[in-house]
């Protein structure tokens, strides 16, 4: 689920310190890990999942290749670690980014379903969908995707819970159930978007997502 | 989107005439096409997407292999045709199956997100997710998946429109917007389910889907 946006952020944040995570003062990750993850991101953009090799990642890595081989056990390990890295980064950014639950929820949706996808983001999302389609055959990816989905669900449920407490969301919204719906909804939008790309009705889908979020809000006129 | 359930139905319906489509008196498809599609389904169950070959489909086809080679231009053509066949079958079944919009919508959700997935259904869904992840690189699959998503969306929007007219659904539900949400939601649930399988919280997800459908209903207590 978590991917290009986050991967892109990871790249910026750890590379230059000027990205959203850096500017928000999030504790930086291990710089070596971040550099390897950035190389993995670049290699995914360039090669996609099927043509990815450890060598392609090493080619994007400016330091000694032996560091990369020493820390990771092959392509699958690098990819699973990349997913975990991006997921963790995404979680921390969403958690600290904004304090208002409604704004936080809308920011999360914006991040996962942006109005436009640039080429790099598109390519990495495609690679990660390929990786997801490997989960039935690959234990490591399956475990990692379970973490991705659980993390996203728990982030959303926490935001909803705080929103219900603060009165921003409808009091009868069950945070866990609504989070389950929203994770699937966002996963589905992202999956469908990749299948059609230019043909994808992003405007209509964003409207639909907004309508769905509006329903979660406690506006008495909208009710529930 | 449309897949194992439908493919399974296609298999039963056209093979024995005792499946849901047959028993509901839907006009049968070209029997030769149906037999080739059944062979494609069986081969997908046995081999998955990556190991699928035209020969594997031919091995499941009881008639002259030359018929198969004559009618289809390779593996991708067979797979795209299979998707189209299953989508069309699904559409026709949902349309005629039940007349009550609420029951129709719940049946559609049941069909796409059944309580349990048997091994064959699981395998074909996995193969079709792999096929979806090929859409960015494969024009034929991309076009076919656009048809799948559009078909599902238009079936759902039609059901919702009839439900709003009959008073079964909330009058302020916009059928096109709600259909967009529901197609993405169902796609996301199916995608996530394949990634974790045994670990997937199908009970909680079904509860969430039911809650989402309940919201679309015109129950004044639930409001909107």
Short mmCIF file of N, CA and C in Angstrom, two decimals, chain B residues 12-131:
data_model
loop_
_atom_site.label_atom_id
_atom_site.label_comp_id
_atom_site.label_asym_id
_atom_site.label_seq_id
_atom_site.Cartn_x
_atom_site.Cartn_y
_atom_site.Cartn_z
N UNK B 12 -19.00 -24.19 -14.49
CA UNK B 12 -20.14 -25.06 -14.16
C UNK B 12 -21.28 -24.83 -15.15
N UNK B 13 -21.55 -23.55 -15.37
CA UNK B 13 -22.73 -23.23 -16.17
C UNK B 13 -22.63 -23.80 -17.57
N UNK B 14 -21.48 -23.66 -18.19
CA UNK B 14 -21.40 -24.09 -19.57
C UNK B 14 -21.01 -25.55 -19.70
N UNK B 15 -20.43 -26.09 -18.64
CA UNK B 15 -20.03 -27.48 -18.71
C UNK B 15 -21.23 -28.39 -18.54
N UNK B 16 -21.98 -28.18 -17.51
CA UNK B 16 -23.02 -29.13 -17.16
C UNK B 16 -24.42 -28.55 -17.33
N UNK B 17 -24.51 -27.26 -17.46
CA UNK B 17 -25.84 -26.65 -17.55
C UNK B 17 -26.55 -26.59 -16.21
N UNK B 18 -25.85 -26.97 -15.13
CA UNK B 18 -26.50 -26.96 -13.83
C UNK B 18 -26.06 -25.78 -12.96
N UNK B 19 -25.15 -24.96 -13.46
CA UNK B 19 -24.66 -23.82 -12.68
C UNK B 19 -25.70 -22.73 -12.60
N UNK B 20 -25.39 -21.70 -11.85
CA UNK B 20 -26.34 -20.61 -11.65
C UNK B 20 -26.84 -19.99 -12.96
N UNK B 21 -25.92 -19.79 -13.89
CA UNK B 21 -26.34 -19.16 -15.15
C UNK B 21 -27.31 -20.07 -15.87
N UNK B 22 -26.94 -21.36 -15.96
CA UNK B 22 -27.79 -22.32 -16.64
C UNK B 22 -29.16 -22.40 -15.99
N UNK B 23 -29.16 -22.52 -14.68
CA UNK B 23 -30.42 -22.71 -13.99
C UNK B 23 -31.30 -21.47 -14.07
N UNK B 24 -30.69 -20.32 -14.33
CA UNK B 24 -31.48 -19.11 -14.45
C UNK B 24 -31.87 -18.83 -15.90
N UNK B 25 -31.50 -19.75 -16.78
CA UNK B 25 -31.96 -19.63 -18.16
C UNK B 25 -31.29 -18.52 -18.94
N UNK B 26 -30.07 -18.13 -18.53
CA UNK B 26 -29.35 -17.15 -19.33
C UNK B 26 -28.98 -17.78 -20.67
N UNK B 27 -29.10 -16.98 -21.71
CA UNK B 27 -28.70 -17.47 -23.03
C UNK B 27 -27.28 -18.00 -22.95
N UNK B 28 -27.05 -19.21 -23.42
CA UNK B 28 -25.69 -19.77 -23.36
C UNK B 28 -24.80 -19.08 -24.38
N UNK B 29 -23.52 -19.02 -24.05
CA UNK B 29 -22.54 -18.48 -24.98
C UNK B 29 -22.24 -19.51 -26.05
N UNK B 30 -21.50 -19.10 -27.00
CA UNK B 30 -20.92 -20.01 -27.98
C UNK B 30 -20.27 -21.18 -27.22
N UNK B 31 -20.71 -22.40 -27.43
CA UNK B 31 -20.18 -23.52 -26.64
C UNK B 31 -18.68 -23.73 -26.83
N UNK B 32 -18.18 -23.47 -28.01
CA UNK B 32 -16.74 -23.64 -28.23
C UNK B 32 -15.96 -22.61 -27.41
N UNK B 33 -16.42 -21.37 -27.45
CA UNK B 33 -15.78 -20.32 -26.66
C UNK B 33 -15.81 -20.71 -25.18
N UNK B 34 -16.97 -21.16 -24.73
CA UNK B 34 -17.11 -21.52 -23.32
C UNK B 34 -16.14 -22.64 -22.95
N UNK B 35 -15.95 -23.59 -23.86
CA UNK B 35 -15.06 -24.71 -23.57
C UNK B 35 -13.59 -24.25 -23.52
N UNK B 36 -13.26 -23.33 -24.39
CA UNK B 36 -11.89 -22.78 -24.36
C UNK B 36 -11.66 -21.96 -23.09
N UNK B 37 -12.69 -21.20 -22.72
CA UNK B 37 -12.56 -20.40 -21.49
C UNK B 37 -12.46 -21.30 -20.26
N UNK B 38 -13.17 -22.42 -20.30
CA UNK B 38 -13.08 -23.37 -19.19
C UNK B 38 -11.67 -23.95 -19.11
N UNK B 39 -11.10 -24.25 -20.27
CA UNK B 39 -9.72 -24.77 -20.30
C UNK B 39 -8.75 -23.72 -19.77
N UNK B 40 -9.00 -22.45 -20.11
CA UNK B 40 -8.14 -21.36 -19.62
C UNK B 40 -8.23 -21.26 -18.10
N UNK B 41 -9.46 -21.36 -17.61
CA UNK B 41 -9.68 -21.33 -16.15
C UNK B 41 -8.91 -22.47 -15.46
N UNK B 42 -9.06 -23.68 -16.00
CA UNK B 42 -8.39 -24.84 -15.39
C UNK B 42 -6.86 -24.66 -15.42
N UNK B 43 -6.37 -24.16 -16.54
CA UNK B 43 -4.92 -23.98 -16.67
C UNK B 43 -4.42 -22.91 -15.70
N UNK B 44 -5.21 -21.86 -15.50
CA UNK B 44 -4.84 -20.82 -14.53
C UNK B 44 -4.81 -21.39 -13.12
N UNK B 45 -5.79 -22.23 -12.80
CA UNK B 45 -5.82 -22.86 -11.47
C UNK B 45 -4.56 -23.72 -11.29
N UNK B 46 -4.22 -24.47 -12.32
CA UNK B 46 -3.10 -25.42 -12.20
C UNK B 46 -1.74 -24.72 -12.23
N UNK B 47 -1.61 -23.71 -13.06
CA UNK B 47 -0.29 -23.15 -13.34
C UNK B 47 -0.06 -21.74 -12.81
N UNK B 48 -1.11 -21.01 -12.57
CA UNK B 48 -0.94 -19.60 -12.22
C UNK B 48 -0.59 -18.80 -13.46
N UNK B 49 -0.45 -17.51 -13.30
CA UNK B 49 -0.20 -16.65 -14.46
C UNK B 49 1.20 -16.82 -15.04
N UNK B 50 2.21 -16.82 -14.16
CA UNK B 50 3.58 -16.80 -14.67
C UNK B 50 3.96 -18.08 -15.41
N UNK B 51 3.41 -19.21 -14.99
CA UNK B 51 3.77 -20.47 -15.63
C UNK B 51 2.76 -20.88 -16.70
N UNK B 52 1.82 -20.01 -16.98
CA UNK B 52 0.81 -20.37 -17.97
C UNK B 52 1.40 -20.36 -19.38
N UNK B 53 1.02 -21.36 -20.16
CA UNK B 53 1.41 -21.41 -21.57
C UNK B 53 0.16 -21.77 -22.37
N UNK B 54 0.20 -21.47 -23.66
CA UNK B 54 -0.90 -21.88 -24.51
C UNK B 54 -1.03 -23.41 -24.48
N UNK B 55 0.13 -24.08 -24.41
CA UNK B 55 0.11 -25.54 -24.37
C UNK B 55 -0.64 -26.04 -23.12
N UNK B 56 -0.45 -25.35 -21.98
CA UNK B 56 -1.14 -25.77 -20.75
C UNK B 56 -2.64 -25.61 -20.91
N UNK B 57 -3.06 -24.57 -21.62
CA UNK B 57 -4.50 -24.39 -21.88
C UNK B 57 -4.97 -25.48 -22.85
N UNK B 58 -4.17 -25.72 -23.87
CA UNK B 58 -4.52 -26.75 -24.85
C UNK B 58 -4.65 -28.11 -24.17
N UNK B 59 -3.80 -28.36 -23.16
CA UNK B 59 -3.86 -29.65 -22.45
C UNK B 59 -5.18 -29.83 -21.70
N UNK B 60 -5.82 -28.71 -21.34
CA UNK B 60 -7.10 -28.79 -20.63
C UNK B 60 -8.29 -28.78 -21.60
N UNK B 61 -7.98 -28.65 -22.88
CA UNK B 61 -9.03 -28.49 -23.90
C UNK B 61 -9.28 -29.84 -24.57
N UNK B 62 -10.50 -30.35 -24.46
CA UNK B 62 -10.72 -31.72 -24.93
C UNK B 62 -10.81 -31.86 -26.45
N UNK B 63 -11.04 -30.75 -27.13
CA UNK B 63 -11.18 -30.85 -28.59
C UNK B 63 -9.85 -30.63 -29.29
N UNK B 64 -9.92 -30.56 -30.60
CA UNK B 64 -8.71 -30.36 -31.40
C UNK B 64 -8.00 -29.08 -31.01
N UNK B 65 -6.72 -29.20 -30.71
CA UNK B 65 -5.93 -28.02 -30.30
C UNK B 65 -5.94 -26.95 -31.39
N UNK B 66 -6.08 -27.40 -32.65
CA UNK B 66 -6.00 -26.43 -33.75
C UNK B 66 -7.13 -25.40 -33.65
N UNK B 67 -8.26 -25.82 -33.08
CA UNK B 67 -9.38 -24.88 -32.89
C UNK B 67 -8.94 -23.74 -31.99
N UNK B 68 -8.21 -24.10 -30.93
CA UNK B 68 -7.76 -23.11 -29.96
C UNK B 68 -6.76 -22.15 -30.61
N UNK B 69 -5.82 -22.72 -31.35
CA UNK B 69 -4.83 -21.87 -32.01
C UNK B 69 -5.47 -21.03 -33.12
N UNK B 70 -6.51 -21.58 -33.73
CA UNK B 70 -7.17 -20.86 -34.82
C UNK B 70 -7.92 -19.63 -34.28
N UNK B 71 -8.56 -19.78 -33.13
CA UNK B 71 -9.43 -18.71 -32.63
C UNK B 71 -8.70 -17.66 -31.79
N UNK B 72 -7.56 -18.00 -31.23
CA UNK B 72 -6.88 -17.07 -30.31
C UNK B 72 -5.42 -16.89 -30.70
N UNK B 73 -4.99 -15.67 -30.51
CA UNK B 73 -3.65 -15.29 -30.92
C UNK B 73 -2.70 -15.31 -29.71
N UNK B 74 -2.52 -16.47 -29.13
CA UNK B 74 -1.55 -16.61 -28.04
C UNK B 74 -2.14 -16.47 -26.65
N UNK B 75 -1.24 -16.57 -25.69
CA UNK B 75 -1.61 -16.59 -24.27
C UNK B 75 -2.32 -15.30 -23.82
N UNK B 76 -1.76 -14.16 -24.21
CA UNK B 76 -2.36 -12.89 -23.77
C UNK B 76 -3.77 -12.72 -24.33
N UNK B 77 -3.95 -13.14 -25.58
CA UNK B 77 -5.28 -13.04 -26.17
C UNK B 77 -6.26 -13.95 -25.43
N UNK B 78 -5.82 -15.14 -25.08
CA UNK B 78 -6.68 -16.05 -24.33
C UNK B 78 -7.03 -15.47 -22.96
N UNK B 79 -6.05 -14.88 -22.31
CA UNK B 79 -6.29 -14.34 -20.97
C UNK B 79 -7.20 -13.11 -21.02
N UNK B 80 -6.94 -12.23 -21.98
CA UNK B 80 -7.80 -11.04 -22.09
C UNK B 80 -9.23 -11.48 -22.44
N UNK B 81 -9.35 -12.47 -23.30
CA UNK B 81 -10.67 -12.98 -23.65
C UNK B 81 -11.35 -13.62 -22.44
N UNK B 82 -10.55 -14.30 -21.65
CA UNK B 82 -11.08 -14.92 -20.43
C UNK B 82 -11.65 -13.86 -19.49
N UNK B 83 -10.89 -12.79 -19.31
CA UNK B 83 -11.37 -11.69 -18.46
C UNK B 83 -12.68 -11.13 -19.00
N UNK B 84 -12.73 -10.92 -20.31
CA UNK B 84 -13.93 -10.38 -20.92
C UNK B 84 -15.11 -11.32 -20.78
N UNK B 85 -14.85 -12.60 -20.98
CA UNK B 85 -15.89 -13.63 -20.88
C UNK B 85 -16.46 -13.67 -19.46
N UNK B 86 -15.56 -13.69 -18.48
CA UNK B 86 -15.99 -13.78 -17.09
C UNK B 86 -16.75 -12.51 -16.67
N UNK B 87 -16.28 -11.36 -17.17
CA UNK B 87 -16.94 -10.10 -16.84
C UNK B 87 -18.36 -10.07 -17.40
N UNK B 88 -18.49 -10.48 -18.64
CA UNK B 88 -19.79 -10.48 -19.28
C UNK B 88 -20.76 -11.44 -18.59
N UNK B 89 -20.24 -12.60 -18.24
CA UNK B 89 -21.04 -13.59 -17.53
C UNK B 89 -21.51 -13.05 -16.18
N UNK B 90 -20.57 -12.45 -15.48
CA UNK B 90 -20.89 -11.88 -14.17
C UNK B 90 -21.98 -10.82 -14.29
N UNK B 91 -21.83 -9.92 -15.26
CA UNK B 91 -22.80 -8.86 -15.47
C UNK B 91 -24.19 -9.43 -15.72
N UNK B 92 -24.25 -10.41 -16.59
CA UNK B 92 -25.56 -10.96 -16.92
C UNK B 92 -26.20 -11.68 -15.74
N UNK B 93 -25.36 -12.37 -14.98
CA UNK B 93 -25.91 -13.08 -13.82
C UNK B 93 -26.46 -12.13 -12.77
N UNK B 94 -25.68 -11.09 -12.48
CA UNK B 94 -26.12 -10.13 -11.47
C UNK B 94 -27.40 -9.43 -11.94
N UNK B 95 -27.45 -9.12 -13.22
CA UNK B 95 -28.61 -8.38 -13.73
C UNK B 95 -29.91 -9.17 -13.61
N UNK B 96 -29.83 -10.46 -13.89
CA UNK B 96 -31.09 -11.21 -13.88
C UNK B 96 -31.35 -11.92 -12.56
N UNK B 97 -30.33 -12.04 -11.74
CA UNK B 97 -30.44 -12.95 -10.62
C UNK B 97 -31.57 -12.61 -9.65
N UNK B 98 -31.64 -11.38 -9.29
CA UNK B 98 -32.60 -10.97 -8.26
C UNK B 98 -33.18 -9.64 -8.71
N UNK B 99 -34.39 -9.37 -8.34
CA UNK B 99 -35.00 -8.15 -8.82
C UNK B 99 -34.93 -7.00 -7.80
N UNK B 100 -34.84 -7.36 -6.53
CA UNK B 100 -34.82 -6.36 -5.47
C UNK B 100 -33.43 -5.70 -5.39
N UNK B 101 -33.35 -4.38 -5.54
CA UNK B 101 -32.02 -3.73 -5.60
C UNK B 101 -31.15 -4.02 -4.38
N UNK B 102 -31.73 -3.99 -3.18
CA UNK B 102 -30.89 -4.24 -2.00
C UNK B 102 -30.33 -5.66 -2.03
N UNK B 103 -31.20 -6.63 -2.32
CA UNK B 103 -30.74 -8.02 -2.37
C UNK B 103 -29.71 -8.21 -3.47
N UNK B 104 -29.90 -7.51 -4.57
CA UNK B 104 -28.98 -7.60 -5.71
C UNK B 104 -27.59 -7.08 -5.32
N UNK B 105 -27.60 -5.95 -4.62
CA UNK B 105 -26.33 -5.36 -4.20
C UNK B 105 -25.62 -6.27 -3.20
N UNK B 106 -26.38 -6.84 -2.28
CA UNK B 106 -25.76 -7.74 -1.29
C UNK B 106 -25.26 -9.01 -1.97
N UNK B 107 -25.99 -9.48 -2.96
CA UNK B 107 -25.55 -10.68 -3.69
C UNK B 107 -24.25 -10.40 -4.45
N UNK B 108 -24.18 -9.20 -5.02
CA UNK B 108 -22.98 -8.81 -5.76
C UNK B 108 -21.76 -8.78 -4.83
N UNK B 109 -21.95 -8.22 -3.65
CA UNK B 109 -20.85 -8.17 -2.68
C UNK B 109 -20.48 -9.58 -2.23
N UNK B 110 -21.50 -10.40 -1.96
CA UNK B 110 -21.24 -11.80 -1.58
C UNK B 110 -20.44 -12.53 -2.65
N UNK B 111 -20.79 -12.27 -3.89
CA UNK B 111 -20.13 -12.96 -4.99
C UNK B 111 -18.66 -12.54 -5.07
N UNK B 112 -18.43 -11.24 -4.92
CA UNK B 112 -17.06 -10.75 -5.10
C UNK B 112 -16.20 -10.94 -3.85
N UNK B 113 -16.84 -10.93 -2.69
CA UNK B 113 -16.11 -11.11 -1.43
C UNK B 113 -16.80 -12.19 -0.62
N UNK B 114 -16.70 -13.45 -1.06
CA UNK B 114 -17.37 -14.52 -0.32
C UNK B 114 -16.72 -14.74 1.04
N UNK B 115 -17.49 -15.32 1.95
CA UNK B 115 -16.96 -15.62 3.29
C UNK B 115 -15.70 -16.48 3.21
N UNK B 116 -15.72 -17.47 2.32
CA UNK B 116 -14.52 -18.29 2.17
C UNK B 116 -14.19 -18.46 0.69
N UNK B 117 -12.91 -18.64 0.45
CA UNK B 117 -12.40 -18.84 -0.91
C UNK B 117 -11.86 -20.26 -0.99
N UNK B 118 -12.37 -21.06 -1.91
CA UNK B 118 -11.74 -22.38 -2.03
C UNK B 118 -10.43 -22.24 -2.81
N UNK B 119 -9.66 -23.33 -2.84
CA UNK B 119 -8.32 -23.25 -3.42
C UNK B 119 -8.34 -22.80 -4.88
N UNK B 120 -9.29 -23.34 -5.66
CA UNK B 120 -9.34 -22.98 -7.07
C UNK B 120 -9.63 -21.49 -7.24
N UNK B 121 -10.60 -21.01 -6.48
CA UNK B 121 -10.95 -19.59 -6.58
C UNK B 121 -9.77 -18.72 -6.18
N UNK B 122 -9.12 -19.13 -5.10
CA UNK B 122 -7.96 -18.38 -4.63
C UNK B 122 -6.89 -18.32 -5.72
N UNK B 123 -6.59 -19.45 -6.31
CA UNK B 123 -5.53 -19.49 -7.32
C UNK B 123 -5.85 -18.62 -8.53
N UNK B 124 -7.11 -18.66 -8.96
CA UNK B 124 -7.46 -17.85 -10.12
C UNK B 124 -7.44 -16.36 -9.77
N UNK B 125 -7.88 -16.02 -8.57
CA UNK B 125 -7.82 -14.61 -8.17
C UNK B 125 -6.37 -14.13 -8.12
N UNK B 126 -5.48 -14.99 -7.62
CA UNK B 126 -4.07 -14.62 -7.59
C UNK B 126 -3.56 -14.40 -9.02
N UNK B 127 -3.90 -15.32 -9.92
CA UNK B 127 -3.46 -15.20 -11.31
C UNK B 127 -3.99 -13.90 -11.92
N UNK B 128 -5.20 -13.55 -11.59
CA UNK B 128 -5.77 -12.34 -12.18
C UNK B 128 -5.19 -11.08 -11.56
N UNK B 129 -4.75 -11.17 -10.31
CA UNK B 129 -4.05 -10.01 -9.74
C UNK B 129 -2.70 -9.84 -10.43
N UNK B 130 -2.04 -10.95 -10.72
CA UNK B 130 -0.78 -10.88 -11.47
C UNK B 130 -1.04 -10.24 -12.84
N UNK B 131 -2.13 -10.66 -13.44
CA UNK B 131 -2.48 -10.11 -14.74
C UNK B 131 -2.77 -8.60 -14.63
#
